[in-house]
């Protein structure tokens, strides 16, 4: 299993996602960041990770994060995990080939079940 990266400025959101991963048996190699810039530094030397990404963050929003990853030629798979219910955001996410899923917070066991096939590939 490759590394799973959690990027959300809210520590509680990362905690919930990490706990769900642990409950479902995905507790190895999970790294979380509340600062997206620190996550980018961490990702510099990594490829093909699975990233849970929030869109609404103060230092750098999720779109800026995605653009920077793309500009650096990184190949990661992204699950957007956001409080946004906007159809505009959902459609914009489709413009990024790296985005493989768009999920509205809060993440729960039912929503997590949709991710099982993706996590098994990790």
mmCIF file with all atom_site columns, C-alpha atoms in Angstrom:
data_model
loop_
_atom_site.group_PDB
_atom_site.id
_atom_site.type_symbol
_atom_site.label_atom_id
_atom_site.label_alt_id
_atom_site.label_comp_id
_atom_site.label_asym_id
_atom_site.label_entity_id
_atom_site.label_seq_id
_atom_site.pdbx_PDB_ins_code
_atom_site.Cartn_x
_atom_site.Cartn_y
_atom_site.Cartn_z
_atom_site.occupancy
_atom_site.B_iso_or_equiv
_atom_site.pdbx_formal_charge
_atom_site.auth_seq_id
_atom_site.auth_comp_id
_atom_site.auth_asym_id
_atom_site.auth_atom_id
_atom_site.pdbx_PDB_model_num
ATOM 1   C CA . UNK A 1 1   ? 0.000   0.000  0.000   1.00 0.00 ? 1   UNK A CA 1
ATOM 2   C CA . UNK A 1 2   ? 1.300   3.430  -0.879  1.00 0.00 ? 2   UNK A CA 1
ATOM 3   C CA . UNK A 1 3   ? 1.281   6.357  1.498   1.00 0.00 ? 3   UNK A CA 1
ATOM 4   C CA . UNK A 1 4   ? -2.008  8.144  2.142   1.00 0.00 ? 4   UNK A CA 1
ATOM 5   C CA . UNK A 1 5   ? -1.696  11.895 2.695   1.00 0.00 ? 5   UNK A CA 1
ATOM 6   C CA . UNK A 1 6   ? -4.354  13.977 4.455   1.00 0.00 ? 6   UNK A CA 1
ATOM 7   C CA . UNK A 1 7   ? -4.341  17.720 3.722   1.00 0.00 ? 7   UNK A CA 1
ATOM 8   C CA . UNK A 1 8   ? -6.876  19.769 5.680   1.00 0.00 ? 8   UNK A CA 1
ATOM 9   C CA . UNK A 1 9   ? -6.382  22.904 7.774   1.00 0.00 ? 9   UNK A CA 1
ATOM 10  C CA . UNK A 1 10  ? -8.797  21.515 10.379  1.00 0.00 ? 10  UNK A CA 1
ATOM 11  C CA . UNK A 1 11  ? -7.016  18.995 12.646  1.00 0.00 ? 11  UNK A CA 1
ATOM 12  C CA . UNK A 1 12  ? -10.337 17.388 13.594  1.00 0.00 ? 12  UNK A CA 1
ATOM 13  C CA . UNK A 1 13  ? -11.079 16.617 9.934   1.00 0.00 ? 13  UNK A CA 1
ATOM 14  C CA . UNK A 1 14  ? -7.714  14.861 9.581   1.00 0.00 ? 14  UNK A CA 1
ATOM 15  C CA . UNK A 1 15  ? -8.380  13.014 12.844  1.00 0.00 ? 15  UNK A CA 1
ATOM 16  C CA . UNK A 1 16  ? -11.771 11.734 11.617  1.00 0.00 ? 16  UNK A CA 1
ATOM 17  C CA . UNK A 1 17  ? -10.345 10.606 8.276   1.00 0.00 ? 17  UNK A CA 1
ATOM 18  C CA . UNK A 1 18  ? -7.394  8.897  9.967   1.00 0.00 ? 18  UNK A CA 1
ATOM 19  C CA . UNK A 1 19  ? -9.721  7.106  12.420  1.00 0.00 ? 19  UNK A CA 1
ATOM 20  C CA . UNK A 1 20  ? -11.953 5.855  9.603   1.00 0.00 ? 20  UNK A CA 1
ATOM 21  C CA . UNK A 1 21  ? -8.881  4.605  7.758   1.00 0.00 ? 21  UNK A CA 1
ATOM 22  C CA . UNK A 1 22  ? -7.712  2.808  10.913  1.00 0.00 ? 22  UNK A CA 1
ATOM 23  C CA . UNK A 1 23  ? -11.142 1.263  11.553  1.00 0.00 ? 23  UNK A CA 1
ATOM 24  C CA . UNK A 1 24  ? -11.168 -0.059 7.996   1.00 0.00 ? 24  UNK A CA 1
ATOM 25  C CA . UNK A 1 25  ? -7.637  -1.426 8.294   1.00 0.00 ? 25  UNK A CA 1
ATOM 26  C CA . UNK A 1 26  ? -5.732  1.302  6.427   1.00 0.00 ? 26  UNK A CA 1
ATOM 27  C CA . UNK A 1 27  ? -3.617  2.488  9.328   1.00 0.00 ? 27  UNK A CA 1
ATOM 28  C CA . UNK A 1 28  ? -0.164  2.137  7.784   1.00 0.00 ? 28  UNK A CA 1
ATOM 29  C CA . UNK A 1 29  ? 1.643   5.039  6.156   1.00 0.00 ? 29  UNK A CA 1
ATOM 30  C CA . UNK A 1 30  ? -0.975  7.737  6.787   1.00 0.00 ? 30  UNK A CA 1
ATOM 31  C CA . UNK A 1 31  ? 0.541   11.212 7.099   1.00 0.00 ? 31  UNK A CA 1
ATOM 32  C CA . UNK A 1 32  ? -1.544  14.303 7.787   1.00 0.00 ? 32  UNK A CA 1
ATOM 33  C CA . UNK A 1 33  ? -0.882  17.997 7.279   1.00 0.00 ? 33  UNK A CA 1
ATOM 34  C CA . UNK A 1 34  ? -2.788  21.084 8.382   1.00 0.00 ? 34  UNK A CA 1
ATOM 35  C CA . UNK A 1 35  ? -0.520  23.280 6.245   1.00 0.00 ? 35  UNK A CA 1
ATOM 36  C CA . UNK A 1 36  ? -0.711  22.549 2.499   1.00 0.00 ? 36  UNK A CA 1
ATOM 37  C CA . UNK A 1 37  ? 2.729   24.060 1.880   1.00 0.00 ? 37  UNK A CA 1
ATOM 38  C CA . UNK A 1 38  ? 4.284   21.511 4.249   1.00 0.00 ? 38  UNK A CA 1
ATOM 39  C CA . UNK A 1 39  ? 2.416   18.770 2.400   1.00 0.00 ? 39  UNK A CA 1
ATOM 40  C CA . UNK A 1 40  ? 3.891   19.968 -0.905  1.00 0.00 ? 40  UNK A CA 1
ATOM 41  C CA . UNK A 1 41  ? 7.406   19.816 0.547   1.00 0.00 ? 41  UNK A CA 1
ATOM 42  C CA . UNK A 1 42  ? 6.720   16.282 1.790   1.00 0.00 ? 42  UNK A CA 1
ATOM 43  C CA . UNK A 1 43  ? 5.407   15.264 -1.644  1.00 0.00 ? 43  UNK A CA 1
ATOM 44  C CA . UNK A 1 44  ? 8.497   16.591 -3.468  1.00 0.00 ? 44  UNK A CA 1
ATOM 45  C CA . UNK A 1 45  ? 10.225  13.221 -3.227  1.00 0.00 ? 45  UNK A CA 1
ATOM 46  C CA . UNK A 1 46  ? 7.172   11.018 -3.551  1.00 0.00 ? 46  UNK A CA 1
ATOM 47  C CA . UNK A 1 47  ? 5.080   9.841  -6.441  1.00 0.00 ? 47  UNK A CA 1
ATOM 48  C CA . UNK A 1 48  ? 1.807   7.996  -6.749  1.00 0.00 ? 48  UNK A CA 1
ATOM 49  C CA . UNK A 1 49  ? 0.391   8.710  -3.320  1.00 0.00 ? 49  UNK A CA 1
ATOM 50  C CA . UNK A 1 50  ? -3.286  8.925  -2.484  1.00 0.00 ? 50  UNK A CA 1
ATOM 51  C CA . UNK A 1 51  ? -4.198  12.378 -1.173  1.00 0.00 ? 51  UNK A CA 1
ATOM 52  C CA . UNK A 1 52  ? -7.338  13.437 0.683   1.00 0.00 ? 52  UNK A CA 1
ATOM 53  C CA . UNK A 1 53  ? -7.522  17.182 -0.050  1.00 0.00 ? 53  UNK A CA 1
ATOM 54  C CA . UNK A 1 54  ? -9.687  19.925 1.415   1.00 0.00 ? 54  UNK A CA 1
ATOM 55  C CA . UNK A 1 55  ? -10.547 22.831 -0.877  1.00 0.00 ? 55  UNK A CA 1
ATOM 56  C CA . UNK A 1 56  ? -11.170 25.629 1.609   1.00 0.00 ? 56  UNK A CA 1
ATOM 57  C CA . UNK A 1 57  ? -7.928  26.370 3.434   1.00 0.00 ? 57  UNK A CA 1
ATOM 58  C CA . UNK A 1 58  ? -6.575  29.797 4.409   1.00 0.00 ? 58  UNK A CA 1
ATOM 59  C CA . UNK A 1 59  ? -2.880  29.552 3.436   1.00 0.00 ? 59  UNK A CA 1
ATOM 60  C CA . UNK A 1 60  ? -3.439  27.898 0.077   1.00 0.00 ? 60  UNK A CA 1
ATOM 61  C CA . UNK A 1 61  ? -6.704  26.562 -1.230  1.00 0.00 ? 61  UNK A CA 1
ATOM 62  C CA . UNK A 1 62  ? -7.115  23.125 -2.733  1.00 0.00 ? 62  UNK A CA 1
ATOM 63  C CA . UNK A 1 63  ? -7.187  24.452 -6.299  1.00 0.00 ? 63  UNK A CA 1
ATOM 64  C CA . UNK A 1 64  ? -3.823  26.178 -5.830  1.00 0.00 ? 64  UNK A CA 1
ATOM 65  C CA . UNK A 1 65  ? -2.471  22.974 -4.315  1.00 0.00 ? 65  UNK A CA 1
ATOM 66  C CA . UNK A 1 66  ? -3.683  20.960 -7.316  1.00 0.00 ? 66  UNK A CA 1
ATOM 67  C CA . UNK A 1 67  ? -2.207  23.493 -9.757  1.00 0.00 ? 67  UNK A CA 1
ATOM 68  C CA . UNK A 1 68  ? 1.193   23.334 -8.035  1.00 0.00 ? 68  UNK A CA 1
ATOM 69  C CA . UNK A 1 69  ? 1.216   19.531 -8.092  1.00 0.00 ? 69  UNK A CA 1
ATOM 70  C CA . UNK A 1 70  ? 0.285   19.575 -11.764 1.00 0.00 ? 70  UNK A CA 1
ATOM 71  C CA . UNK A 1 71  ? 2.953   22.165 -12.647 1.00 0.00 ? 71  UNK A CA 1
ATOM 72  C CA . UNK A 1 72  ? 5.617   20.016 -10.982 1.00 0.00 ? 72  UNK A CA 1
ATOM 73  C CA . UNK A 1 73  ? 4.569   16.951 -12.958 1.00 0.00 ? 73  UNK A CA 1
ATOM 74  C CA . UNK A 1 74  ? 3.620   14.961 -9.887  1.00 0.00 ? 74  UNK A CA 1
ATOM 75  C CA . UNK A 1 75  ? 1.430   11.934 -10.388 1.00 0.00 ? 75  UNK A CA 1
ATOM 76  C CA . UNK A 1 76  ? -0.811  11.452 -7.402  1.00 0.00 ? 76  UNK A CA 1
ATOM 77  C CA . UNK A 1 77  ? -4.411  10.380 -7.023  1.00 0.00 ? 77  UNK A CA 1
ATOM 78  C CA . UNK A 1 78  ? -6.574  12.968 -5.280  1.00 0.00 ? 78  UNK A CA 1
ATOM 79  C CA . UNK A 1 79  ? -9.798  12.551 -3.338  1.00 0.00 ? 79  UNK A CA 1
ATOM 80  C CA . UNK A 1 80  ? -11.324 15.942 -2.684  1.00 0.00 ? 80  UNK A CA 1
ATOM 81  C CA . UNK A 1 81  ? -12.889 15.906 0.768   1.00 0.00 ? 81  UNK A CA 1
ATOM 82  C CA . UNK A 1 82  ? -14.614 19.243 1.248   1.00 0.00 ? 82  UNK A CA 1
ATOM 83  C CA . UNK A 1 83  ? -17.429 21.080 2.960   1.00 0.00 ? 83  UNK A CA 1
ATOM 84  C CA . UNK A 1 84  ? -18.283 22.640 -0.415  1.00 0.00 ? 84  UNK A CA 1
ATOM 85  C CA . UNK A 1 85  ? -21.630 21.617 -1.862  1.00 0.00 ? 85  UNK A CA 1
ATOM 86  C CA . UNK A 1 86  ? -21.086 23.772 -4.942  1.00 0.00 ? 86  UNK A CA 1
ATOM 87  C CA . UNK A 1 87  ? -21.790 22.257 -8.347  1.00 0.00 ? 87  UNK A CA 1
ATOM 88  C CA . UNK A 1 88  ? -19.159 24.686 -9.685  1.00 0.00 ? 88  UNK A CA 1
ATOM 89  C CA . UNK A 1 89  ? -16.498 23.078 -7.460  1.00 0.00 ? 89  UNK A CA 1
ATOM 90  C CA . UNK A 1 90  ? -17.670 19.566 -8.380  1.00 0.00 ? 90  UNK A CA 1
ATOM 91  C CA . UNK A 1 91  ? -17.437 20.409 -12.100 1.00 0.00 ? 91  UNK A CA 1
ATOM 92  C CA . UNK A 1 92  ? -14.084 22.171 -11.704 1.00 0.00 ? 92  UNK A CA 1
ATOM 93  C CA . UNK A 1 93  ? -12.700 19.046 -10.013 1.00 0.00 ? 93  UNK A CA 1
ATOM 94  C CA . UNK A 1 94  ? -13.449 17.108 -13.214 1.00 0.00 ? 94  UNK A CA 1
ATOM 95  C CA . UNK A 1 95  ? -10.931 19.336 -15.025 1.00 0.00 ? 95  UNK A CA 1
ATOM 96  C CA . UNK A 1 96  ? -8.117  17.752 -12.998 1.00 0.00 ? 96  UNK A CA 1
ATOM 97  C CA . UNK A 1 97  ? -7.239  14.235 -14.197 1.00 0.00 ? 97  UNK A CA 1
ATOM 98  C CA . UNK A 1 98  ? -5.602  13.488 -10.822 1.00 0.00 ? 98  UNK A CA 1
ATOM 99  C CA . UNK A 1 99  ? -8.943  13.969 -9.004  1.00 0.00 ? 99  UNK A CA 1
ATOM 100 C CA . UNK A 1 100 ? -10.574 10.570 -8.779  1.00 0.00 ? 100 UNK A CA 1
ATOM 101 C CA . UNK A 1 101 ? -13.356 11.329 -6.293  1.00 0.00 ? 101 UNK A CA 1
ATOM 102 C CA . UNK A 1 102 ? -15.227 14.315 -4.831  1.00 0.00 ? 102 UNK A CA 1
ATOM 103 C CA . UNK A 1 103 ? -16.765 13.769 -1.399  1.00 0.00 ? 103 UNK A CA 1
ATOM 104 C CA . UNK A 1 104 ? -18.609 16.205 0.825   1.00 0.00 ? 104 UNK A CA 1
ATOM 105 C CA . UNK A 1 105 ? -17.721 16.358 4.510   1.00 0.00 ? 105 UNK A CA 1
ATOM 106 C CA . UNK A 1 106 ? -18.256 14.876 6.910   1.00 0.00 ? 106 UNK A CA 1
ATOM 107 C CA . UNK A 1 107 ? -16.689 11.617 5.869   1.00 0.00 ? 107 UNK A CA 1
ATOM 108 C CA . UNK A 1 108 ? -18.638 8.739  7.355   1.00 0.00 ? 108 UNK A CA 1
ATOM 109 C CA . UNK A 1 109 ? -18.744 4.956  6.997   1.00 0.00 ? 109 UNK A CA 1
ATOM 110 C CA . UNK A 1 110 ? -21.229 5.073  4.096   1.00 0.00 ? 110 UNK A CA 1
ATOM 111 C CA . UNK A 1 111 ? -19.162 7.562  2.104   1.00 0.00 ? 111 UNK A CA 1
ATOM 112 C CA . UNK A 1 112 ? -16.018 5.683  3.072   1.00 0.00 ? 112 UNK A CA 1
ATOM 113 C CA . UNK A 1 113 ? -17.480 2.483  1.614   1.00 0.00 ? 113 UNK A CA 1
ATOM 114 C CA . UNK A 1 114 ? -17.451 4.180  -1.822  1.00 0.00 ? 114 UNK A CA 1
ATOM 115 C CA . UNK A 1 115 ? -13.691 4.588  -1.450  1.00 0.00 ? 115 UNK A CA 1
ATOM 116 C CA . UNK A 1 116 ? -12.952 0.913  -0.766  1.00 0.00 ? 116 UNK A CA 1
ATOM 117 C CA . UNK A 1 117 ? -12.045 0.072  -4.395  1.00 0.00 ? 117 UNK A CA 1
ATOM 118 C CA . UNK A 1 118 ? -9.707  3.100  -4.546  1.00 0.00 ? 118 UNK A CA 1
ATOM 119 C CA . UNK A 1 119 ? -8.048  2.222  -1.240  1.00 0.00 ? 119 UNK A CA 1
ATOM 120 C CA . UNK A 1 120 ? -7.515  -1.378 -2.295  1.00 0.00 ? 120 UNK A CA 1
ATOM 121 C CA . UNK A 1 121 ? -5.482  -0.075 -5.271  1.00 0.00 ? 121 UNK A CA 1
ATOM 122 C CA . UNK A 1 122 ? -3.250  1.962  -2.941  1.00 0.00 ? 122 UNK A CA 1
#
